[in-house]
XYZ file of C-alpha atoms in Angstrom:
691
model
C 42.221 -12.757 -1.500
C 41.826 -10.816 -4.732
C 43.888 -11.805 -7.750
C 44.513 -15.285 -6.391
C 45.321 -18.400 -8.381
C 41.675 -19.285 -9.023
C 40.906 -15.842 -10.413
C 44.016 -15.761 -12.567
C 43.089 -19.054 -14.176
C 39.864 -17.458 -15.447
C 42.145 -15.506 -17.774
C 43.763 -18.678 -19.079
C 41.531 -19.037 -22.137
C 41.895 -15.351 -22.972
C 45.680 -15.658 -22.676
C 45.710 -18.742 -24.916
C 43.588 -16.905 -27.451
C 45.966 -13.947 -27.528
C 49.130 -16.048 -27.623
C 47.678 -18.255 -30.343
C 47.557 -15.253 -32.681
C 51.118 -14.113 -32.049
C 54.184 -14.706 -34.135
C 57.179 -16.421 -32.573
C 58.941 -13.065 -32.387
C 56.000 -11.469 -30.569
C 55.776 -14.285 -28.050
C 59.489 -14.102 -27.319
C 59.254 -10.314 -26.930
C 57.058 -10.889 -23.885
C 59.848 -12.832 -22.214
C 62.463 -10.161 -21.462
C 63.152 -6.644 -20.276
C 62.649 -3.867 -22.770
C 66.328 -2.960 -23.127
C 68.288 -4.621 -25.923
C 71.650 -5.356 -24.347
C 72.967 -7.240 -27.367
C 73.545 -4.141 -29.494
C 74.522 -1.537 -26.906
C 77.657 -0.576 -25.035
C 77.626 -1.280 -21.312
C 77.794 2.435 -20.539
C 74.709 3.029 -22.680
C 72.848 0.205 -20.978
C 73.686 1.498 -17.516
C 72.432 4.941 -18.464
C 69.087 3.379 -19.294
C 69.122 1.277 -16.142
C 70.144 4.051 -13.749
C 68.760 7.035 -15.636
C 70.456 10.270 -16.623
C 68.255 12.876 -14.957
C 69.045 14.578 -11.671
C 68.408 12.224 -8.787
C 68.764 9.200 -11.044
C 69.440 5.836 -9.425
C 68.572 2.182 -9.757
C 64.811 1.706 -10.263
C 64.037 5.419 -9.885
C 61.136 4.571 -12.198
C 59.469 1.200 -12.786
C 61.325 -1.047 -15.228
C 59.249 -2.375 -18.106
C 59.368 -5.823 -19.621
C 57.392 -7.359 -22.461
C 53.976 -6.038 -23.265
C 51.989 -5.972 -26.511
C 49.607 -3.010 -26.164
C 48.141 -3.639 -29.608
C 47.038 -7.062 -28.350
C 45.673 -5.672 -25.102
C 48.649 -6.867 -23.043
C 50.291 -4.108 -20.976
C 53.956 -4.467 -20.012
C 55.116 -5.703 -16.644
C 56.346 -2.688 -14.656
C 58.890 -3.780 -12.051
C 59.390 -2.066 -8.676
C 61.944 -3.352 -6.161
C 61.765 -3.653 -2.353
C 61.315 -5.008 0.347
C 61.440 -2.167 2.922
C 59.222 -0.058 0.682
C 59.148 1.228 -2.875
C 62.593 1.920 -4.342
C 61.296 4.383 -6.950
C 61.542 8.135 -6.624
C 63.556 10.439 -4.397
C 62.543 11.718 -0.972
C 59.059 10.291 -1.478
C 58.496 6.631 -0.586
C 57.664 5.311 2.859
C 60.646 3.487 4.326
C 59.454 0.660 6.541
C 61.725 -1.260 8.894
C 63.691 -3.950 7.066
C 62.072 -7.363 6.766
C 64.198 -8.824 9.585
C 62.733 -6.209 11.904
C 59.220 -6.944 10.676
C 59.959 -10.615 11.262
C 60.625 -9.692 14.881
C 57.036 -8.468 15.195
C 55.785 -12.037 14.642
C 52.645 -10.303 13.396
C 51.403 -11.545 10.003
C 48.377 -9.231 10.146
C 50.669 -6.217 10.478
C 52.808 -7.488 7.595
C 49.709 -7.782 5.430
C 48.877 -4.153 6.280
C 52.371 -3.177 5.163
C 51.749 -5.102 1.947
C 48.630 -3.020 1.309
C 50.587 0.199 1.791
C 53.465 -0.910 -0.429
C 51.053 -2.080 -3.125
C 49.377 1.320 -3.128
C 52.712 3.106 -3.454
C 53.769 0.787 -6.309
C 50.598 1.766 -8.160
C 51.204 5.410 -7.264
C 54.509 5.267 -9.153
C 52.822 3.520 -12.089
C 54.181 0.044 -11.357
C 52.282 -3.229 -11.367
C 54.814 -5.670 -9.850
C 56.595 -5.569 -6.496
C 59.745 -7.681 -6.269
C 60.183 -7.250 -2.539
C 59.066 -10.542 -1.047
C 62.541 -11.761 -0.100
C 62.325 -15.034 1.815
C 65.744 -16.647 1.583
C 66.757 -18.452 4.768
C 70.158 -17.477 6.205
C 72.274 -20.589 6.747
C 74.588 -18.327 8.741
C 73.579 -14.852 10.023
C 76.670 -13.353 8.398
C 74.848 -13.320 5.053
C 75.023 -9.644 4.159
C 71.590 -9.444 2.680
C 69.760 -11.258 5.437
C 68.186 -7.975 6.569
C 65.845 -8.499 3.593
C 64.352 -11.713 4.977
C 62.349 -12.422 8.133
C 64.500 -14.699 10.276
C 66.190 -18.090 10.501
C 63.084 -20.314 10.740
C 61.347 -21.596 7.585
C 57.886 -21.675 9.189
C 58.055 -18.058 10.343
C 59.528 -16.861 7.044
C 56.724 -18.578 5.144
C 53.976 -17.070 7.316
C 55.362 -13.548 7.041
C 56.182 -13.773 3.334
C 52.725 -15.126 2.496
C 51.176 -12.226 4.407
C 53.165 -9.688 2.412
C 52.080 -11.419 -0.813
C 48.428 -11.195 0.203
C 48.645 -7.544 1.150
C 50.475 -6.441 -1.988
C 48.262 -8.430 -4.330
C 45.061 -7.182 -2.721
C 46.039 -3.833 -4.250
C 46.183 -5.414 -7.738
C 49.977 -5.476 -7.749
C 51.805 -8.666 -8.704
C 54.065 -9.942 -5.922
C 57.411 -11.430 -6.969
C 58.989 -13.797 -4.437
C 62.777 -14.078 -4.420
C 65.400 -15.544 -4.759
C 64.630 -19.133 -5.770
C 66.613 -20.766 -4.261
C 69.526 -21.219 -1.814
C 70.588 -17.589 -2.229
C 72.207 -17.123 1.186
C 75.702 -15.857 0.333
C 76.371 -12.407 -1.050
C 80.025 -12.016 -2.027
C 80.084 -15.350 -3.860
C 76.544 -15.251 -5.250
C 77.693 -15.214 -8.890
C 80.002 -18.205 -8.532
C 78.978 -20.411 -5.619
C 77.285 -23.771 -6.039
C 75.265 -24.804 -3.011
C 74.753 -28.468 -2.289
C 72.726 -30.279 0.348
C 70.876 -33.531 0.828
C 67.274 -33.851 -0.270
C 65.765 -33.661 3.208
C 67.579 -30.394 3.827
C 66.338 -29.088 0.495
C 62.727 -30.095 1.078
C 62.377 -29.439 4.810
C 64.568 -26.385 5.345
C 65.115 -24.342 2.179
C 61.982 -24.753 0.054
C 58.896 -24.814 2.352
C 58.680 -21.033 2.764
C 58.659 -20.612 -1.014
C 55.790 -23.087 -1.253
C 53.922 -21.118 1.417
C 54.093 -18.041 -0.816
C 53.056 -20.057 -3.876
C 50.089 -21.399 -1.897
C 49.251 -17.789 -0.990
C 48.909 -17.082 -4.713
C 52.093 -15.173 -5.551
C 52.162 -14.015 -9.165
C 55.866 -14.356 -9.849
C 59.046 -16.032 -8.652
C 62.549 -14.647 -9.178
C 65.316 -17.184 -9.694
C 68.686 -16.614 -8.057
C 72.243 -15.965 -9.269
C 73.890 -18.877 -7.495
C 74.056 -22.468 -8.628
C 72.431 -25.407 -6.935
C 74.124 -28.790 -7.293
C 76.254 -27.286 -10.043
C 73.389 -25.913 -12.153
C 72.614 -22.209 -12.570
C 69.380 -21.526 -10.654
C 68.073 -19.414 -13.516
C 68.405 -22.485 -15.746
C 67.440 -25.101 -13.165
C 64.901 -27.507 -14.660
C 64.482 -29.401 -11.403
C 63.770 -26.275 -9.342
C 61.810 -24.239 -11.896
C 59.927 -26.862 -13.884
C 59.735 -29.940 -11.677
C 59.340 -28.553 -8.153
C 57.860 -25.105 -8.707
C 55.553 -25.619 -11.661
C 54.742 -29.327 -11.614
C 54.830 -30.404 -7.967
C 53.604 -27.129 -6.438
C 51.269 -26.148 -9.277
C 52.680 -22.623 -9.601
C 50.711 -20.898 -12.372
C 52.534 -17.547 -12.462
C 55.761 -16.697 -14.256
C 59.433 -16.985 -13.370
C 61.767 -14.067 -13.927
C 65.536 -14.071 -13.649
C 67.527 -12.055 -11.199
C 68.785 -8.962 -12.980
C 71.287 -8.867 -15.809
C 73.362 -11.915 -14.871
C 70.612 -14.355 -13.900
C 70.507 -15.893 -17.376
C 73.794 -17.020 -18.885
C 72.668 -19.399 -21.630
C 69.707 -19.124 -23.976
C 68.844 -22.788 -24.423
C 69.526 -23.932 -20.864
C 67.460 -21.112 -19.363
C 64.478 -21.485 -21.680
C 64.353 -25.271 -21.452
C 64.943 -25.115 -17.712
C 61.742 -23.158 -17.119
C 62.871 -19.531 -17.125
C 59.975 -17.407 -18.414
C 61.428 -13.901 -18.392
C 64.970 -12.537 -18.663
C 65.403 -9.385 -16.601
C 66.419 -6.547 -16.609
C 67.431 -6.431 -20.229
C 67.239 -8.651 -23.305
C 70.527 -10.403 -23.911
C 70.175 -14.187 -24.097
C 66.490 -14.213 -24.962
C 65.084 -11.977 -27.729
C 66.677 -12.694 -31.098
C 68.858 -15.453 -29.672
C 65.841 -17.294 -28.301
C 63.942 -16.926 -31.569
C 66.894 -18.471 -33.390
C 67.182 -21.274 -30.823
C 63.545 -22.190 -31.495
C 64.028 -22.076 -35.263
C 67.122 -24.277 -34.956
C 65.200 -26.819 -32.892
C 67.063 -26.360 -29.604
C 64.027 -24.975 -27.749
C 60.517 -26.297 -28.538
C 57.972 -23.611 -29.382
C 55.663 -25.210 -26.830
C 58.056 -23.949 -24.134
C 57.687 -20.417 -25.543
C 53.902 -20.798 -25.618
C 53.866 -21.881 -21.983
C 55.969 -18.910 -20.888
C 53.922 -16.436 -22.928
C 50.613 -17.774 -21.586
C 51.877 -17.592 -17.995
C 52.972 -13.990 -18.454
C 49.860 -12.855 -20.318
C 47.268 -14.445 -18.046
C 48.979 -13.099 -14.922
C 49.286 -9.552 -16.234
C 45.690 -9.593 -17.509
C 44.399 -10.764 -14.132
C 46.116 -7.921 -12.304
C 45.303 -5.339 -14.967
C 41.586 -6.108 -15.067
C 39.737 -3.446 -13.054
C 42.915 -2.720 -11.129
C 42.945 -0.116 -8.405
C 44.230 3.313 -9.354
C 46.359 5.377 -7.010
C 48.115 8.673 -7.567
C 51.214 9.987 -5.836
C 49.188 11.210 -2.859
C 49.479 7.726 -1.316
C 53.281 7.726 -1.577
C 54.797 8.622 1.769
C 51.337 9.432 3.102
C 50.711 10.207 6.754
C 48.923 6.869 7.173
C 51.817 4.890 5.691
C 54.419 6.690 7.782
C 52.364 5.979 10.899
C 52.277 2.314 9.852
C 56.068 2.329 9.472
C 56.350 3.697 13.022
C 53.961 1.080 14.355
C 55.989 -1.651 12.688
C 59.155 -0.356 14.361
C 57.381 -0.205 17.731
C 56.402 -3.880 17.447
C 59.813 -4.912 16.097
C 62.315 -3.425 18.549
C 63.256 -6.223 20.914
C 64.171 -5.887 24.581
C 66.897 -8.480 25.133
C 68.081 -7.533 28.630
C 66.642 -5.236 31.269
C 68.128 -5.106 34.755
C 66.013 -2.412 36.421
C 66.822 0.209 33.784
C 63.966 0.606 31.313
C 61.727 2.393 30.877
C 63.566 5.595 31.696
C 61.648 8.316 33.509
C 60.294 11.161 31.394
C 61.545 13.690 33.975
C 65.136 12.539 33.581
C 67.551 15.447 33.817
C 70.655 14.415 31.902
C 71.252 11.655 29.314
C 74.499 10.631 27.663
C 73.936 9.371 24.111
C 76.985 7.607 22.686
C 77.865 6.252 19.267
C 78.210 7.447 15.678
C 75.051 5.582 14.709
C 72.978 7.585 17.172
C 73.243 10.557 14.825
C 73.035 8.575 11.577
C 70.169 7.700 9.248
C 70.472 3.945 9.632
C 67.744 2.399 7.475
C 69.631 -0.510 5.868
C 71.902 -1.260 2.962
C 72.296 0.766 -0.223
C 71.762 -2.000 -2.749
C 68.659 -2.780 -4.764
C 66.449 -2.426 -1.658
C 67.495 1.187 -0.967
C 64.381 3.262 -0.274
C 64.746 7.043 -0.256
C 62.142 8.485 2.136
C 61.331 12.177 2.655
C 63.147 12.066 6.019
C 64.680 9.668 8.538
C 64.295 10.131 12.277
C 67.626 9.232 13.902
C 67.904 7.763 17.411
C 69.372 11.026 18.709
C 66.507 13.054 17.226
C 63.951 10.678 18.676
C 65.461 10.925 22.142
C 65.659 14.728 22.033
C 62.042 15.017 20.931
C 60.804 12.542 23.545
C 62.394 14.413 26.488
C 62.871 18.020 25.357
C 63.597 19.204 28.888
C 66.507 16.803 29.386
C 70.118 17.783 28.803
C 71.640 15.542 26.132
C 75.370 14.850 26.236
C 76.274 13.434 22.838
C 79.593 11.715 22.087
C 80.451 9.685 19.010
C 82.339 7.162 21.154
C 85.800 7.684 19.707
C 87.165 9.325 22.869
C 86.777 6.924 25.803
C 87.694 9.564 28.353
C 84.924 11.790 27.015
C 82.440 8.917 27.195
C 83.411 8.014 30.764
C 83.002 11.622 31.850
C 79.588 11.951 30.180
C 78.413 8.589 31.551
C 79.482 9.475 35.088
C 77.640 12.818 34.951
C 74.428 11.563 33.325
C 71.375 9.942 34.869
C 71.484 7.305 32.125
C 73.673 6.439 29.160
C 72.379 5.129 25.828
C 74.880 3.519 23.455
C 73.852 3.152 19.805
C 76.207 0.721 18.084
C 76.170 -1.803 15.286
C 76.292 -1.697 11.509
C 75.454 0.423 8.505
C 75.448 -0.094 4.744
C 79.260 -0.217 4.647
C 79.278 -3.301 6.875
C 76.608 -5.514 5.353
C 74.126 -5.638 2.511
C 73.952 -6.274 -1.187
C 77.369 -6.584 -2.813
C 78.068 -6.149 -6.508
C 81.280 -7.857 -7.563
C 83.803 -5.813 -9.526
C 83.741 -8.438 -12.262
C 80.199 -7.349 -13.070
C 79.640 -3.629 -12.473
C 80.084 -1.464 -9.425
C 77.853 1.101 -11.105
C 74.785 -1.081 -10.679
C 73.934 0.160 -7.183
C 77.138 1.507 -5.745
C 76.689 -0.981 -2.882
C 79.593 -1.581 -0.541
C 78.186 -4.106 1.956
C 78.466 -7.801 1.288
C 78.723 -10.588 3.842
C 80.104 -10.098 7.348
C 83.346 -11.865 6.529
C 85.229 -10.438 9.512
C 82.828 -11.969 12.041
C 79.456 -11.545 13.680
C 80.344 -9.234 16.545
C 80.493 -5.477 16.882
C 83.426 -3.513 15.528
C 86.465 -3.790 17.779
C 86.211 -0.139 18.797
C 82.576 -0.623 19.859
C 83.437 -3.725 21.894
C 86.205 -1.771 23.608
C 83.823 1.134 24.189
C 81.310 -1.087 25.976
C 83.890 -3.089 27.884
C 85.639 -0.013 29.262
C 82.710 2.349 29.827
C 79.583 0.186 30.026
C 79.650 -0.194 33.800
C 80.313 3.465 34.614
C 76.591 4.206 34.883
C 74.114 1.691 36.336
C 71.436 2.868 33.923
C 73.253 1.766 30.781
C 71.353 0.873 27.625
C 72.820 -0.604 24.450
C 70.805 -0.167 21.257
C 71.965 -2.532 18.514
C 71.571 -1.569 14.860
C 71.904 -4.304 12.265
C 70.216 -6.666 9.870
C 70.679 -9.974 11.681
C 72.177 -11.500 14.817
C 75.004 -9.582 16.509
C 77.258 -11.390 18.981
C 76.992 -10.021 22.541
C 79.161 -12.340 24.639
C 82.142 -9.982 24.957
C 80.242 -7.094 26.501
C 76.702 -7.971 27.639
C 77.739 -8.337 31.286
C 79.078 -4.770 31.269
C 75.660 -3.165 30.648
C 72.245 -3.504 32.244
C 69.893 -3.198 29.299
C 70.014 -4.206 25.638
C 67.616 -3.420 22.795
C 67.825 -4.876 19.287
C 66.547 -2.177 16.934
C 67.508 -3.817 13.591
C 67.223 -1.183 10.805
C 63.992 0.369 12.071
C 62.908 2.509 9.103
C 62.229 6.188 8.653
C 60.443 6.560 12.006
C 62.867 4.309 13.854
C 64.212 7.076 16.080
C 60.711 7.962 17.224
C 59.769 4.342 17.925
C 63.021 3.730 19.805
C 62.448 6.733 22.056
C 58.856 5.661 22.729
C 60.166 2.350 24.035
C 63.085 3.860 25.974
C 60.746 6.187 27.867
C 57.817 3.821 28.287
C 55.247 5.263 25.889
C 55.303 1.911 24.101
C 55.696 -1.469 25.778
C 58.200 -3.514 23.715
C 56.867 -6.714 22.127
C 59.464 -7.736 19.543
C 60.939 -11.236 19.585
C 64.305 -12.270 18.191
C 63.749 -14.114 14.876
C 67.159 -15.736 15.348
C 69.175 -17.337 18.106
C 72.147 -15.556 19.714
C 74.886 -18.095 20.542
C 77.637 -17.777 23.109
C 80.231 -18.492 20.399
C 80.254 -18.144 16.627
C 81.612 -21.679 16.561
C 78.148 -22.886 17.548
C 76.863 -21.844 14.105
C 77.502 -23.478 10.711
C 80.754 -22.505 9.041
C 80.584 -20.656 5.732
C 83.377 -19.685 3.374
C 81.942 -16.442 2.026
C 84.141 -16.586 -1.080
C 83.559 -20.275 -1.837
C 82.724 -21.744 -5.208
C 81.165 -24.744 -3.426
C 79.303 -24.618 -0.127
C 77.527 -27.503 1.605
C 74.434 -26.735 3.692
C 73.786 -29.068 6.604
C 70.299 -29.970 7.827
C 70.654 -28.206 11.192
C 71.285 -24.493 11.570
C 70.402 -21.750 14.053
C 68.518 -22.802 17.164
C 67.902 -26.346 15.888
C 71.658 -26.852 15.581
C 72.318 -25.644 19.125
C 69.551 -27.879 20.473
C 70.883 -30.854 18.533
C 74.381 -30.324 19.945
C 73.176 -29.694 23.490
C 74.542 -26.134 23.462
C 72.749 -23.475 25.489
C 72.443 -20.154 23.621
C 73.201 -16.764 25.089
C 69.719 -15.588 24.012
C 67.160 -18.128 22.733
C 65.209 -17.919 19.502
C 61.888 -16.099 19.898
C 63.012 -14.279 23.045
C 61.966 -10.750 23.896
C 61.177 -9.022 27.179
C 58.309 -6.699 28.031
C 57.649 -4.075 30.687
C 55.068 -6.502 32.054
C 55.126 -10.266 32.637
C 53.100 -13.145 31.230
C 52.269 -16.525 32.721
C 51.475 -19.607 30.601
C 49.461 -22.522 31.990
C 46.985 -25.295 31.129
C 48.315 -26.288 27.684
C 46.038 -28.492 25.585
C 46.266 -29.974 22.098
C 44.043 -31.960 19.761
C 43.635 -32.805 16.111
C 40.774 -31.134 14.279
C 40.519 -32.347 10.710
C 43.864 -31.667 9.057
C 45.108 -29.265 11.735
C 46.873 -29.450 15.065
C 44.983 -27.135 17.412
C 46.791 -26.147 20.608
C 45.669 -23.784 23.339
C 47.133 -22.246 26.461
C 45.948 -19.859 29.140
C 48.004 -16.648 29.133
C 47.824 -14.124 31.971
C 49.335 -10.662 32.123
C 50.672 -10.704 35.673
C 52.167 -7.211 35.537
C 50.786 -3.738 36.059
C 50.517 -2.492 32.480
C 49.040 -3.574 29.153
C 51.342 -5.469 26.850
C 51.601 -7.590 23.742
C 52.930 -11.132 23.744
C 53.766 -13.672 21.054
C 52.391 -17.090 21.929
C 54.735 -19.559 20.259
C 53.923 -23.172 19.406
C 56.800 -25.631 19.153
C 56.336 -29.255 18.151
C 58.712 -31.718 19.793
C 60.136 -34.507 17.671
C 62.074 -36.195 20.483
C 60.451 -39.557 19.687
C 61.143 -39.482 15.974
C 62.698 -42.505 14.304
C 64.608 -40.163 11.976
C 67.023 -37.324 12.686
C 64.806 -34.280 13.275
C 64.941 -31.104 15.378
C 64.308 -31.637 19.070
C 61.549 -29.054 18.771
C 60.615 -26.653 16.036
C 58.431 -23.563 15.704
C 55.169 -24.529 14.042
C 52.793 -21.745 15.021
C 52.510 -18.329 16.657
C 49.886 -15.742 17.541
C 50.419 -12.192 18.740
C 48.004 -11.037 21.423
C 47.418 -8.005 23.620
C 46.439 -8.294 27.269
C 45.554 -5.632 29.811
C 47.128 -5.725 33.256
C 45.736 -8.725 35.143
C 43.830 -10.037 32.116
C 43.787 -13.729 31.186
C 42.937 -15.258 27.845
C 42.907 -18.758 26.408
C 44.884 -18.465 23.180
C 44.520 -20.964 20.352
C 47.361 -21.623 17.925
C 46.776 -23.780 14.864
C 49.104 -25.396 12.378
C 48.433 -27.729 9.434
C 49.413 -31.344 9.962
C 51.432 -30.928 6.764
C 53.857 -28.885 8.848
C 54.542 -31.902 11.088
C 55.609 -34.172 8.254
C 59.141 -35.106 7.252
C 60.404 -35.745 3.736
C 61.357 -39.339 3.006
C 64.009 -39.194 0.248
C 63.747 -42.926 -0.434
C 60.092 -42.710 -1.442
C 60.316 -39.023 -2.433
C 57.257 -38.196 -0.391
C 56.149 -36.388 2.763
C 55.241 -38.673 5.643
C 53.529 -38.109 8.990
C 55.135 -40.153 11.732
C 52.850 -42.161 14.009
C 54.247 -41.353 17.412
C 53.904 -39.236 20.548
C 54.566 -35.546 19.912
C 55.300 -33.022 22.630
C 53.420 -29.767 22.122
C 55.173 -26.782 23.674
C 53.623 -23.347 24.198
C 55.347 -20.253 25.546
C 57.190 -17.062 24.667
C 60.590 -18.298 23.468
C 62.227 -21.523 22.339
C 63.945 -22.015 25.714
C 62.506 -24.836 27.813
C 62.244 -22.523 30.828
C 59.832 -20.335 28.840
C 57.576 -23.201 27.708
C 54.793 -25.347 29.089
C 53.870 -28.546 27.313
C 51.430 -31.315 26.722
C 51.509 -34.348 24.439
C 49.495 -35.789 21.595
C 49.661 -39.120 19.812
C 49.221 -39.433 16.060
């Protein structure tokens, strides 16, 4: 990988040479955004942040921080994400949200997306992409969970590391966020998260380490507190864990505007850069050093980290112009990502629909809406968005389309009874979930409405009623779910015969959806979360809390632990063909667990499958998950084809954290090794291995 840790360290001596010649004021100037918030009115600051020209919005252009051109150090130029480049208007490629890309279980595809995003960042003149969001949702109601990849730390780490590699191969610094425990939106400025040390080490930090090991250039700290300490000031997280224990050699930046609240605490805690503006650093930090509250060695460390990283990515960096932004190749990639993401959850002899279908009822306001995700800091503005209704019309131009928004049940029943099939498009939009900016900061920041799903995890009441009262009118009934994380289905799933989870599928989502509905594409997405029968099976969260405790078990591991069968298991997703798993084997090769299984496509058409490796900890002497995802490979098989698939995972991923000795330990015991296409026992074959 280009621009990795080893390469960056070759710029260490050059960085030390440059920093050694700087004044204290110059060094501190590298450590903050290039807007002085200490001497400006808030309205003036927001004009600079949002812009004043026509089409102005958050991050319409890259945001600059630091930089000393006279010393050969260019500024950091920040571009947000993660579903594409936030800059510009009607230009950038809008990919499916990260949760959808998580459903692809395809790290190679995610790395391709990273390449494309990196090119578009450079096209806009940026050099840093802050779109590697890998927070783990403790509860799927977290409004911003569409920006991460799923509920499982192993899968999040694999996908996030792939995005890092792709972005940085284009000479763009990747910033991983939000470190750490940022899993509540409405209370993010006030909540303090607490948990025991095993939960911290085994559940909430490993995916960040995976991205550090992949060579990420930057880490963004989070707004919330952890164990009572502001994460942007957190010496344990930033200095001890991140920099000392993990050997992170890049720089830490704060979350924007309110991520640093105290000059001395933040600087001494390990914060290297205050973003978006200069408020607590700048002159205040210079004075804190002069008064002896912050050692100058801490400033030197931050300055060297920033300089060597920027120099590494600036040296012989790739140049791209605006021709790459929203290019045909990138839009095709966005469509391919949506095709691999959309997940077939139920199919009772309905899909795929015949291309010669005569009449289709399409129901739901979201069918005719540009549903690409929230309107917070991740809001990408593409040149167009293909809606589900447009995609369906273009896929079967000869069919008669009966469209109803779903508000009139009599109208829906009539259309459903007359049609050859009915497609419901229901779920959420940016009003329901997403980034939330509290009114005690500034609603002008993004204009976001979203926030956490405080009212519950199911569909809107009117949509539940719609499906309950009309879903069984037509045998060929399809529900397409739009949303950023798990949506409860218990109240209505028995009323319909087919269900697709489309997530927020990006600018070409309507096209990809239609390709799957009518069989041009065989679905291969897998749910990156579990769907329970009851919300009570999930951890409870007070979305307005000032203190929230995170337990060790969540998601599918919690249901397994409690002996509760889910409605839909983690990793589940149907295909238009079938796959058989047999002859599982496992062995240790060096420092890796190497498992293999024979997979056969027993159906009559080519399809893709995700071979999932779960390690069983049933024999553990400590309280651990019954089984846990520890590997996956996506494959493609022709009809009737068989292939022996190998899935590897480092032995490090089998260890548990012993809080007494503060170390990772590998248990000497018999492990069950499961292989299959979901976490459900019925979908797995297994063998055993003794360590």
